[in-house]
GROMACS .gro file of C-alpha atoms in nm:
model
  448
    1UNK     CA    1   5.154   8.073  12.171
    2UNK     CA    2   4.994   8.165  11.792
    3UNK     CA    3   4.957   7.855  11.635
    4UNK     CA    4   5.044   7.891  11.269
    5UNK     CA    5   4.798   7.693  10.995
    6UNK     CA    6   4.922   7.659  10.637
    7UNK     CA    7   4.661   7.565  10.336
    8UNK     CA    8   4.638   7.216  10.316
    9UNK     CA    9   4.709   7.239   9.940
   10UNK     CA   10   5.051   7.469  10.036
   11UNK     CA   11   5.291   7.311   9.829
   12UNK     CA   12   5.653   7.182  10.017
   13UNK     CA   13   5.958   7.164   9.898
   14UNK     CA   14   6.318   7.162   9.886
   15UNK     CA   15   6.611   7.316   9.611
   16UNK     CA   16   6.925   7.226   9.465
   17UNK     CA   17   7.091   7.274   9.172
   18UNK     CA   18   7.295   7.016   8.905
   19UNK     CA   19   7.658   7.141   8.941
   20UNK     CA   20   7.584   7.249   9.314
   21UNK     CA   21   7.509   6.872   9.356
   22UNK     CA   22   7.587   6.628   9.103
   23UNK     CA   23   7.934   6.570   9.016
   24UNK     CA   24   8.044   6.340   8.820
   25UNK     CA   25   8.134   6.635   8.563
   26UNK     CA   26   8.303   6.359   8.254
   27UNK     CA   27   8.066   6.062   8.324
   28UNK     CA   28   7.846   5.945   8.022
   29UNK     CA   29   7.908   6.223   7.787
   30UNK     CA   30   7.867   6.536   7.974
   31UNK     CA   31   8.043   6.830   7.848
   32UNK     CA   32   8.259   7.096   8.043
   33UNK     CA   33   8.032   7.377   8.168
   34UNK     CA   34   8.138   7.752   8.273
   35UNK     CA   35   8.131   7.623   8.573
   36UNK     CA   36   8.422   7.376   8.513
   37UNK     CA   37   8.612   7.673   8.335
   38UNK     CA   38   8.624   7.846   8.632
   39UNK     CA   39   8.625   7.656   8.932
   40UNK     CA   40   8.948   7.484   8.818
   41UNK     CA   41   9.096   7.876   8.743
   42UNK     CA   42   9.338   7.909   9.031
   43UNK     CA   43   9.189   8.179   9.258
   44UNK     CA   44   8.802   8.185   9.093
   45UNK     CA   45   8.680   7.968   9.403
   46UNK     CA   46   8.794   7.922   9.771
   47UNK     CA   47   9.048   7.715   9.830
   48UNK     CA   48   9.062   7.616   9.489
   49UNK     CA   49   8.671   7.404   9.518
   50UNK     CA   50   8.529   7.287   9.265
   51UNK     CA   51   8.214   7.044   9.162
   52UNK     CA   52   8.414   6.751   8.998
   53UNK     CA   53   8.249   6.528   9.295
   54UNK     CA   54   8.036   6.765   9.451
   55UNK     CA   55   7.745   6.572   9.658
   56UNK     CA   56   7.824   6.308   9.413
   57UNK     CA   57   7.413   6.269   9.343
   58UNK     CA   58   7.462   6.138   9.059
   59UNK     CA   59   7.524   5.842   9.201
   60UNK     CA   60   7.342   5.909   9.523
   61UNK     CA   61   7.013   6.067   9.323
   62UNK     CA   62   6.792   5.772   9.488
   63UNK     CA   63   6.952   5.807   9.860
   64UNK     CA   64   6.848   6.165   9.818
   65UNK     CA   65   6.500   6.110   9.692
   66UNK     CA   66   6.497   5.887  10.027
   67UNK     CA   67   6.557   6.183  10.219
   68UNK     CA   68   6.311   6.364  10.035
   69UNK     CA   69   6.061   6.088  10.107
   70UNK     CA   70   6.112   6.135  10.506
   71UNK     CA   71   6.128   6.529  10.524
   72UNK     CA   72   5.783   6.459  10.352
   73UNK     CA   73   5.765   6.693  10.101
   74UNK     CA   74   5.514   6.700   9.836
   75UNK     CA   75   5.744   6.891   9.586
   76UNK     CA   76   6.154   6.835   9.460
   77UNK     CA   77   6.357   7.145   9.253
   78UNK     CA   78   6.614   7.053   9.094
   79UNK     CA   79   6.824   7.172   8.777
   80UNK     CA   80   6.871   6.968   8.467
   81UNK     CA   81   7.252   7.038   8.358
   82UNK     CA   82   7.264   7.152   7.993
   83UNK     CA   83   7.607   6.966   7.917
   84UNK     CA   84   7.484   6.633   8.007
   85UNK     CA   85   7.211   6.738   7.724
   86UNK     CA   86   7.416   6.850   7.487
   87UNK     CA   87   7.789   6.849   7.582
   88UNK     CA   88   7.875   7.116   7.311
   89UNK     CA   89   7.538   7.301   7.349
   90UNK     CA   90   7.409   7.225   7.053
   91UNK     CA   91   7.414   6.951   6.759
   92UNK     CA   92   7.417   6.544   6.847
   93UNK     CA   93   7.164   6.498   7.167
   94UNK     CA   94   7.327   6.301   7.425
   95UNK     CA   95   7.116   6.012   7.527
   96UNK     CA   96   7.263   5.926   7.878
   97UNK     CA   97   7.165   6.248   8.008
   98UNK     CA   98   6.839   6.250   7.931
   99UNK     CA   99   6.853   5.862   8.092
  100UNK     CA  100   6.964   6.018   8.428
  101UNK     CA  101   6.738   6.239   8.472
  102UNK     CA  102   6.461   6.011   8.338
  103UNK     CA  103   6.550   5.805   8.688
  104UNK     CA  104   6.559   6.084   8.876
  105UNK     CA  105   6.207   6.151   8.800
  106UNK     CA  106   6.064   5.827   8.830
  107UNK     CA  107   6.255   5.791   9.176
  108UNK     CA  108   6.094   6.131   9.286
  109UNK     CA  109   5.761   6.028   9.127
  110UNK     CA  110   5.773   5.680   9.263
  111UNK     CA  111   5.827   5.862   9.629
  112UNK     CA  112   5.473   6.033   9.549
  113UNK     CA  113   5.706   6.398   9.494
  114UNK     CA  114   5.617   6.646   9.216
  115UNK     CA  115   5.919   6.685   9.026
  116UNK     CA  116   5.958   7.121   8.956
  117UNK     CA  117   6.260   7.172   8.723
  118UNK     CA  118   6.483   7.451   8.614
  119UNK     CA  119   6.633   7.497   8.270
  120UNK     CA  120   6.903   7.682   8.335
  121UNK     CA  121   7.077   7.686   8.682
  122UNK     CA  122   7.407   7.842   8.564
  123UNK     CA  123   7.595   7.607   8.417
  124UNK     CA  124   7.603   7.733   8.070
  125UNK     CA  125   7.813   7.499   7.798
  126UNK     CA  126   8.168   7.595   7.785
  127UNK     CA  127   8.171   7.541   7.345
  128UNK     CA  128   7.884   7.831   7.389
  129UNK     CA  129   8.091   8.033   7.602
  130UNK     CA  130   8.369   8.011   7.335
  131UNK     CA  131   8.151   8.194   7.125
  132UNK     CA  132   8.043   8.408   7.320
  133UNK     CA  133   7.752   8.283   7.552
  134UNK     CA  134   7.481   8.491   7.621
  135UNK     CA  135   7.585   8.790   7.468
  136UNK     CA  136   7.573   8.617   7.186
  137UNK     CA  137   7.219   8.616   7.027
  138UNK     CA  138   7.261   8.241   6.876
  139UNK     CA  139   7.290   8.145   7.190
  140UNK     CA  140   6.895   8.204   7.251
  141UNK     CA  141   6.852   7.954   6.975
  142UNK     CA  142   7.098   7.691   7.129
  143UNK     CA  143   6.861   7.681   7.470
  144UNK     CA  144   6.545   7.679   7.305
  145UNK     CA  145   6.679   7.384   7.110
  146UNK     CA  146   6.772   7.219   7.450
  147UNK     CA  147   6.479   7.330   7.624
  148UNK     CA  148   6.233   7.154   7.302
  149UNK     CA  149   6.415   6.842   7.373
  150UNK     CA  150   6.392   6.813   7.778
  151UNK     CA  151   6.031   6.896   7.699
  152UNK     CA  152   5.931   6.672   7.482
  153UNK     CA  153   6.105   6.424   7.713
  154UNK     CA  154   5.969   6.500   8.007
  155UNK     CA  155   5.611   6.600   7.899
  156UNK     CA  156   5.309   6.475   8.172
  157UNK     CA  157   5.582   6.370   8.391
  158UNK     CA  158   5.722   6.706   8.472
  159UNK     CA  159   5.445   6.915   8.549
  160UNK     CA  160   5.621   7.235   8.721
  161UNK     CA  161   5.914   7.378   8.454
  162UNK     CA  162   6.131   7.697   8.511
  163UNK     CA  163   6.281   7.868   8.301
  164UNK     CA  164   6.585   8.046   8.422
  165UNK     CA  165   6.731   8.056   8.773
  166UNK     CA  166   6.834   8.429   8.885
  167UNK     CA  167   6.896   8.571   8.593
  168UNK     CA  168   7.052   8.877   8.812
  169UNK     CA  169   7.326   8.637   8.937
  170UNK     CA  170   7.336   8.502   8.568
  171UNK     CA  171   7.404   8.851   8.432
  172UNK     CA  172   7.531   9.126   8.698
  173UNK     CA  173   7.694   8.893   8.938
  174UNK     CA  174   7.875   8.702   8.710
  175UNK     CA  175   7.917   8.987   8.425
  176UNK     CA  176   7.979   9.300   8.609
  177UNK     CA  177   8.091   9.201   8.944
  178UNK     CA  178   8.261   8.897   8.832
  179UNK     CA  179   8.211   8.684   9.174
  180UNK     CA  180   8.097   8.400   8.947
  181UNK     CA  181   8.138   8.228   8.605
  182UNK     CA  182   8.245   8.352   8.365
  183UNK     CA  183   8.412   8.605   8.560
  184UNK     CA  184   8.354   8.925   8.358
  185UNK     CA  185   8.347   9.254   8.512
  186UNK     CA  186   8.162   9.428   8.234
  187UNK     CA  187   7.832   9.657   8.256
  188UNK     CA  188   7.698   9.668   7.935
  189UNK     CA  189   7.804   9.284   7.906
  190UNK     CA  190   7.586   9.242   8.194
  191UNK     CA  191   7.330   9.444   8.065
  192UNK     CA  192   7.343   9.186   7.733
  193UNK     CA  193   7.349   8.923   7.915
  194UNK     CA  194   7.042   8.968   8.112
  195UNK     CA  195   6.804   9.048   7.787
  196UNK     CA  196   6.930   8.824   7.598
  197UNK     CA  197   6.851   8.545   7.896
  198UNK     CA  198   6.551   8.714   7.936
  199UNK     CA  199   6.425   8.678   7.552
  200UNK     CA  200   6.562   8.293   7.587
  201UNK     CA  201   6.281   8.253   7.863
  202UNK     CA  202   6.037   8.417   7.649
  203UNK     CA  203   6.191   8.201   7.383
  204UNK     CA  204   6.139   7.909   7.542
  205UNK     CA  205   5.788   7.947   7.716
  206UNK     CA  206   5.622   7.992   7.328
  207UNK     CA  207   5.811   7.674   7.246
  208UNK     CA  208   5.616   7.548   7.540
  209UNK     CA  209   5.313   7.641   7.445
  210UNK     CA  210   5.329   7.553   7.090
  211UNK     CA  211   5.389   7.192   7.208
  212UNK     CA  212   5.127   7.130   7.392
  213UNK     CA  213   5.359   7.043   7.665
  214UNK     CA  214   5.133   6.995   7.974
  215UNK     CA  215   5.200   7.172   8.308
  216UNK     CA  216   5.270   7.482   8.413
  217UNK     CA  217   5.577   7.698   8.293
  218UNK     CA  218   5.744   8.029   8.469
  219UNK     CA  219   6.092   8.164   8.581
  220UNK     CA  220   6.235   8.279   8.895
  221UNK     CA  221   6.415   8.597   9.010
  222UNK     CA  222   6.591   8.704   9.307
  223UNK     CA  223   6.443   8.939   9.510
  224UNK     CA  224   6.602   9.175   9.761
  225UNK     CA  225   6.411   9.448   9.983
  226UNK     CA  226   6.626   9.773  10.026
  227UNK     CA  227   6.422  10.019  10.265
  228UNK     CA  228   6.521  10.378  10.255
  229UNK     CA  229   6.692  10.481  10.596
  230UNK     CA  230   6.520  10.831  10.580
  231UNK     CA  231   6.238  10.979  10.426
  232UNK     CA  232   6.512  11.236  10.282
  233UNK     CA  233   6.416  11.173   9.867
  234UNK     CA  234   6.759  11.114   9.821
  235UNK     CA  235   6.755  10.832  10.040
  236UNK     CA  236   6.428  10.696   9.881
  237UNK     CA  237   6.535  10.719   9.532
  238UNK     CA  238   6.870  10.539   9.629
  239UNK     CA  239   6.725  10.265   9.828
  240UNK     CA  240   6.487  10.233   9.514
  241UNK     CA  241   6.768  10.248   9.300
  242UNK     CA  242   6.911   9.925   9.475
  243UNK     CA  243   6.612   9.730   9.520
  244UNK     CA  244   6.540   9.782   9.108
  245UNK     CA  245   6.867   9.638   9.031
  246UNK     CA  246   6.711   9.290   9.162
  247UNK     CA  247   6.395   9.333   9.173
  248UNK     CA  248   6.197   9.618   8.848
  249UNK     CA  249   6.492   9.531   8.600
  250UNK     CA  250   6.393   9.173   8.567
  251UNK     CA  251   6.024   9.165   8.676
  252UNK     CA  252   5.900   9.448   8.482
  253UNK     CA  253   5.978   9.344   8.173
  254UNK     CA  254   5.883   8.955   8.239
  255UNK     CA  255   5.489   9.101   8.329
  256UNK     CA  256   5.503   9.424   8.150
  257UNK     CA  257   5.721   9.365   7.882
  258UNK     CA  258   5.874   9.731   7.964
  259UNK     CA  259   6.247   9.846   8.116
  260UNK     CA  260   6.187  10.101   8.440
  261UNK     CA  261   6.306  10.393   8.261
  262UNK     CA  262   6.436  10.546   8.587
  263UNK     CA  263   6.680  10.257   8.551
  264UNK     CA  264   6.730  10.311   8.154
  265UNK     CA  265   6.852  10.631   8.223
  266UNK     CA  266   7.017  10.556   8.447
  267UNK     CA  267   7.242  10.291   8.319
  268UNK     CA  268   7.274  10.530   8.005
  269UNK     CA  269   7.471  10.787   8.256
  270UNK     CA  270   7.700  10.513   8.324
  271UNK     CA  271   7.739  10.471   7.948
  272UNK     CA  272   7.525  10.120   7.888
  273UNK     CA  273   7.215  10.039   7.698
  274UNK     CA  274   6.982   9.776   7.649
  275UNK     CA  275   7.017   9.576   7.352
  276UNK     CA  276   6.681   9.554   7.225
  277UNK     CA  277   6.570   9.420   6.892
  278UNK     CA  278   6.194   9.479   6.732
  279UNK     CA  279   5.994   9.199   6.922
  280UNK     CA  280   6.188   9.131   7.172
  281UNK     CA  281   5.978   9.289   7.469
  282UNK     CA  282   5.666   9.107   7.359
  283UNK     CA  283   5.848   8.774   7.344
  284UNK     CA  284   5.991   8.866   7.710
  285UNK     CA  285   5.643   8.946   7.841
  286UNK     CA  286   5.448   8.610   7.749
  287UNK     CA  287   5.255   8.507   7.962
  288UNK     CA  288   5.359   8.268   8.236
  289UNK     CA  289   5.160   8.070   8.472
  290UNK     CA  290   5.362   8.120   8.790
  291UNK     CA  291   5.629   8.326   8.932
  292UNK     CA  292   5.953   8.173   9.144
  293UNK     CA  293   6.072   8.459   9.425
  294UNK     CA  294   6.456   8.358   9.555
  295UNK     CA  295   6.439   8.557   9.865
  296UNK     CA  296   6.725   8.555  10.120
  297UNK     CA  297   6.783   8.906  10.263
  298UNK     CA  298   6.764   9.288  10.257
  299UNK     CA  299   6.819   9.600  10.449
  300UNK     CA  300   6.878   9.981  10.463
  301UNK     CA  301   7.000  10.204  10.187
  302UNK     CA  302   7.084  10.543  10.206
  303UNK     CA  303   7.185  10.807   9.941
  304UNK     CA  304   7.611  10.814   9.908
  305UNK     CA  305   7.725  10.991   9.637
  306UNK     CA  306   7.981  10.747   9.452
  307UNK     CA  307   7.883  10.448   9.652
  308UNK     CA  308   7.850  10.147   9.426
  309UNK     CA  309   7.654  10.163   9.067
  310UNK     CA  310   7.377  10.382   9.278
  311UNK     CA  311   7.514  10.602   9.482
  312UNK     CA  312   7.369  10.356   9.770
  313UNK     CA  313   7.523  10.300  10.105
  314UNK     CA  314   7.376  10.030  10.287
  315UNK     CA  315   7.324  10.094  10.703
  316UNK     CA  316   7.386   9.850  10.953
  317UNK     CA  317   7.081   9.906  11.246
  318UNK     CA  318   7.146   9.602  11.380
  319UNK     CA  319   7.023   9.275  11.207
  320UNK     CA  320   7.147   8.954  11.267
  321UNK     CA  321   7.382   8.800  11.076
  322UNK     CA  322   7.395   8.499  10.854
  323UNK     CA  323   7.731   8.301  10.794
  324UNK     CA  324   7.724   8.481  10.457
  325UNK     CA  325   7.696   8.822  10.646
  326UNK     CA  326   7.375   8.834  10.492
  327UNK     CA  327   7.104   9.033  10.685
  328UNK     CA  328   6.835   8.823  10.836
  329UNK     CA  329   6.533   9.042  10.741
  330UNK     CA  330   6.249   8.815  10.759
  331UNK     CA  331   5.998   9.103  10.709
  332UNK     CA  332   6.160   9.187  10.373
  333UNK     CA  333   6.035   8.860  10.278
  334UNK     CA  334   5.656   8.969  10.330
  335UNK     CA  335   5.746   9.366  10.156
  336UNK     CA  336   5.887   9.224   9.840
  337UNK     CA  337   5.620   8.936   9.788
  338UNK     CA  338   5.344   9.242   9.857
  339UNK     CA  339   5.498   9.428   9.656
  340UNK     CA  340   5.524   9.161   9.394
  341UNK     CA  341   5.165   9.135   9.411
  342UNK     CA  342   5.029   9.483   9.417
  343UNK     CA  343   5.291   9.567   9.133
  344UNK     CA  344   5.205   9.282   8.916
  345UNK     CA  345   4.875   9.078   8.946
  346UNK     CA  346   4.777   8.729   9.121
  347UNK     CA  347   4.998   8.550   8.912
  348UNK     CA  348   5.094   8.212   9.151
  349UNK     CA  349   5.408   8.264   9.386
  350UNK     CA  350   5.608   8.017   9.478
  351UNK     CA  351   5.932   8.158   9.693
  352UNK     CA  352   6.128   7.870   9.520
  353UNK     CA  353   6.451   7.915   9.750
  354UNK     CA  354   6.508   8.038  10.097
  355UNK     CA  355   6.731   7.932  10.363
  356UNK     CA  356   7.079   8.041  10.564
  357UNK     CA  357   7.408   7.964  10.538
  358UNK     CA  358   7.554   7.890  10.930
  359UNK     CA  359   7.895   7.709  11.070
  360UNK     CA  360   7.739   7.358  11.113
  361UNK     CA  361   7.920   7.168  11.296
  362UNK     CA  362   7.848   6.790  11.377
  363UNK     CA  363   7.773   6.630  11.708
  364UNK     CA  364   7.718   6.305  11.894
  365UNK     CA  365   7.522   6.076  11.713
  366UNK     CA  366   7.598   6.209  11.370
  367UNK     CA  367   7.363   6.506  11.479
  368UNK     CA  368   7.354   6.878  11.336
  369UNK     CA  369   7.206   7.140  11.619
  370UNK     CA  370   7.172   7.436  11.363
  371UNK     CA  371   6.956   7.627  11.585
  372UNK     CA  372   7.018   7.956  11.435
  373UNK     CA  373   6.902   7.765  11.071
  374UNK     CA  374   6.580   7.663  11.267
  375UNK     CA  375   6.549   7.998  11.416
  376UNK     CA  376   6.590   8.148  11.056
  377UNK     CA  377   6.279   7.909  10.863
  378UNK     CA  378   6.053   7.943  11.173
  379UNK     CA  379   6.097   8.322  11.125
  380UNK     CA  380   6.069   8.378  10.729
  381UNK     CA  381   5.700   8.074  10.749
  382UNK     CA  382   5.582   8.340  10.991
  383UNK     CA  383   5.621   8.580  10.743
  384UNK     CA  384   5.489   8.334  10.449
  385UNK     CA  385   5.163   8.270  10.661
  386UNK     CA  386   5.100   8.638  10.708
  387UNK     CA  387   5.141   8.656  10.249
  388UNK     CA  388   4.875   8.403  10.268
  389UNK     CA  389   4.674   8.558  10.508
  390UNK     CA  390   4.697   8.888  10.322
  391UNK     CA  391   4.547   8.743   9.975
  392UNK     CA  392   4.873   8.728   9.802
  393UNK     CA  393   4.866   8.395   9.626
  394UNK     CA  394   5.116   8.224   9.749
  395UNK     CA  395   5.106   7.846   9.652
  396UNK     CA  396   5.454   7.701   9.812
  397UNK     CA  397   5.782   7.735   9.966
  398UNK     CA  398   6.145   7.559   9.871
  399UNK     CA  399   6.393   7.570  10.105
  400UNK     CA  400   6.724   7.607  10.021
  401UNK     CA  401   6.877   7.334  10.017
  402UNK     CA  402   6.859   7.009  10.051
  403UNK     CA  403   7.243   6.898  10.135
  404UNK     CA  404   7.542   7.113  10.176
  405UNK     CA  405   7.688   7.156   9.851
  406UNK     CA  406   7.945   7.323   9.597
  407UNK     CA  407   7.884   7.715   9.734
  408UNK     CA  408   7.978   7.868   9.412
  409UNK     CA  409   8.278   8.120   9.468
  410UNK     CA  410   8.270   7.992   9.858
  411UNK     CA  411   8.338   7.621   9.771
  412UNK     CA  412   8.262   7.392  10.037
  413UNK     CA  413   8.319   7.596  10.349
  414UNK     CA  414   7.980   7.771  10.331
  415UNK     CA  415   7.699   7.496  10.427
  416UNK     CA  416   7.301   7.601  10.343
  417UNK     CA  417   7.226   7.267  10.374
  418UNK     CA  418   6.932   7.099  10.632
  419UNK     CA  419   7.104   6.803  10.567
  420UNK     CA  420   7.502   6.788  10.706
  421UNK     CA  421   7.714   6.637  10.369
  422UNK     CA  422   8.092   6.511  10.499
  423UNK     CA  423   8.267   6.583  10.222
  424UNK     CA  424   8.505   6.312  10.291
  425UNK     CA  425   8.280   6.019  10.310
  426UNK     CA  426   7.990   6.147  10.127
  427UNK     CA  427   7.738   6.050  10.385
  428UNK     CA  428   7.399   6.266  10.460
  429UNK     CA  429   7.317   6.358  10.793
  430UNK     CA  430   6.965   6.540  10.853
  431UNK     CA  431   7.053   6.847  11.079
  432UNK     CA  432   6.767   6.990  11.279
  433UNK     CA  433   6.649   7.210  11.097
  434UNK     CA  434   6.537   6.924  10.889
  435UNK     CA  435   6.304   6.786  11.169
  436UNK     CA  436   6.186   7.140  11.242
  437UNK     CA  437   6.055   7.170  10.868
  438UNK     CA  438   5.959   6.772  10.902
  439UNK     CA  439   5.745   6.898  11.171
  440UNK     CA  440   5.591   7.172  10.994
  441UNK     CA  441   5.479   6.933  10.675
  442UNK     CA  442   5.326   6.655  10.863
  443UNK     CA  443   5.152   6.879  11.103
  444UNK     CA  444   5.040   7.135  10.834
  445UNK     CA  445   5.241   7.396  11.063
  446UNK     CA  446   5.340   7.522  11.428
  447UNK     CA  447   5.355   7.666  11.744
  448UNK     CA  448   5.495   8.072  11.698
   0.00000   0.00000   0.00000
């Protein structure tokens, strides 16, 4: 067997997300989020879900950083929720909120883990919404507002800040194909959207910088691999077509501060356009001191005329499956982060979530055999140790996640957890996939 040796400086970690997690959505001042909106809209999530209790961490934050503290990792993503900030987005600051989180921190530091935090992990404040959210241009101002305040409140404790989570999800998903909040299923809207997020990060990191905060500062995208099922240049410009939607329409202008025109025009055949204002690509393209990669599948495009926005049909040859029916394409994972480096520089990666959503279902002794889970990591480390092995500067891995949670649109029946969460009692139960990774920390990797 290959035995498989990680940096010793390879940075750990585990993800989650605020309304994923948290609960307690009216405690101490918090405001209602998008998120609220729409998972108490009949029919918006399965079986009517929704993240009024979640994982209830908000009360559970320190048996959670206890967890943390025996998987061993050296690092902790997490979200801080913009409502408990400032319930209506913007005006009065909301002192509690920034008290939670300030225990949060000192529980993670306390545990000897590196706190790495995202701004914005969806859950967008419903009195900004009302007016229009984030295809409204004020509402730039209103996170850069919050994001100055978590700064300055955090600053030389929090050493690792992201921007925005999946700004795809944030705009396409949620704008166009209307799977999450706020349910739109508008192109140019999405199109808006995703600028106008992306001139908030830019926004955000100069506020950074003019601070003096200390620490490093980035954002993270999804990334997908779509490999063309022929060499046919139909088939290559569809597959490319697909894999731009994640991948060039959100990275290009974050390092170039450029739009693929491929992709301009062809948007503009469907009748959309970017938004753009004088300034706005330079404040998109400042410079950032790491990159976050999302990375959970991929697969085989063809061209189809009329199939989807890009004339792309995807073709089955015969991957496994998640629980999500999501490919499992653990090579994609090493193709995208090449890619990401050939395309745009040795800026530090970090793939800051990855994991698999399986039927978990719990066994004598409170125990979790996700083999499939286990199966999954073991494959996708394989693939980060051959990144590193290649030169591309990858500096850590975050799996996703750290419990089961609130799935979004799947509620609770889809678990990505390595730790089992009964949603009845609340209690944590580490599945095996959590040893397996356990494993791999304190022995600085494994057998292949």
């Amino acid at each position: 067997m290959a035995r498989i040796d990680f940096p010793k400086d390879f940075v750990w970690g585990t993800a989650t997300a605020s309304y994923q997690i948290e609960g307690a959505y009216q405690e101490d001042g918090r405001g209602l989020s998008i998120w609220d909106t729409f998972s108490h809209t009949p029919g918006k999530v399965f079986n009517n879900d929704n993240g009024d209790i979640a994982c209830d961490s908000y009360h559970r934050y320190e048996e959670d950083v206890a967890l943390l503290k025996k998987l061993g990792v050296t690092a902790y993503r997490f979200s801080i929720a913009w409502p408990r900030i400032f319930p209506q987005g913007t005006g009065e600051v909301n002192e509690k909120g920034l008290e939670y989180y300030r225990k949060v921190v000192d529980a993670l530091l306390e545990a000897g883990i590196e706190p790495c935090v995202t701004l914005y992990h969806w859950d967008l404040p419903q009195a900004l919404q009302d007016k229009g959210g984030w295809d409204n241009r004020d509402t730039i101002d209103a996170f850069v507002k919050y994001a100055e305040v978590v700064f300055k409140a955090f600053d030389g404790k929090i050493k690792q800040w992201i921007t925005f989570n999946e700004t795809w999800c944030v705009s396409f998903l949620s704008n166009y194909i209307g799977l999450h909040a706020p349910g739109n299923t508008d192109l140019q809207l999405a199109i808006n959207v995703a600028h106008h997020c992306m001139v908030a990060h830019g926004e955000a990191v100069k506020k950074f910088r003019a601070l003096g905060i200390r620490g490093e500062i980035g954002t993270t995208h999804n990334l997908s691999w779509c490999e063309p099922y022929s060499k046919s240049a139909e088939d290559v410009a569809a597959a490319h077509r697909n894999r731009a939607f994640n991948n060039e329409w959100f990275m290009e202008p974050t390092f170039k501060g450029t739009y693929p025109q491929f992709m301009v025009d062809w948007f503009a055949s469907k009748g959309a356009k970017v938004p753009v204002l004088p300034g706005d690509m330079e404040t998109i393209a400042q410079k950032i001191d790491f990159i976050g990669v999302n990375y959970y599948s991929g697969g085989f495009g063809r061209y189809k005329k009329g199939d989807g926005l890009f004339d792309c049909e995807e073709v089955q040859i015969g991957f496994d499956k998640t629980y999500m029916d999501w490919n499992v394409y653990a090579e994609g994972l090493y193709k995208v982060l090449s890619w990401v480096h050939e395309e745009y520089g040795d800026t530090p990666i970090y793939i800051t979530e990855n994991g698999a959503c399986y039927e978990d279902v719990l066994a004598e002794g409170n125990r979790v055999h996700d083999t499939l889970r286990t199966d999954y990591y073991k494959k996708h480390f394989i693939q980060c140790h051959r990144l590193v092995e290649s030169g591309v500067p990858l500096k850590g891995y975050f799996a996703w996640s750290l419990l089961d949670n609130f799935e979004w649109a799947e509620g609770y029946r889809k678990r990505f957890g390595i730790v089992y969460t009964n949603y009845e009692t609340l209690e944590r139960y580490p599945k095996d996939s959590y040893y397996f990774i356990q494993d791999v920390i304190k022995n600085g990797g494994f057998e292949a």
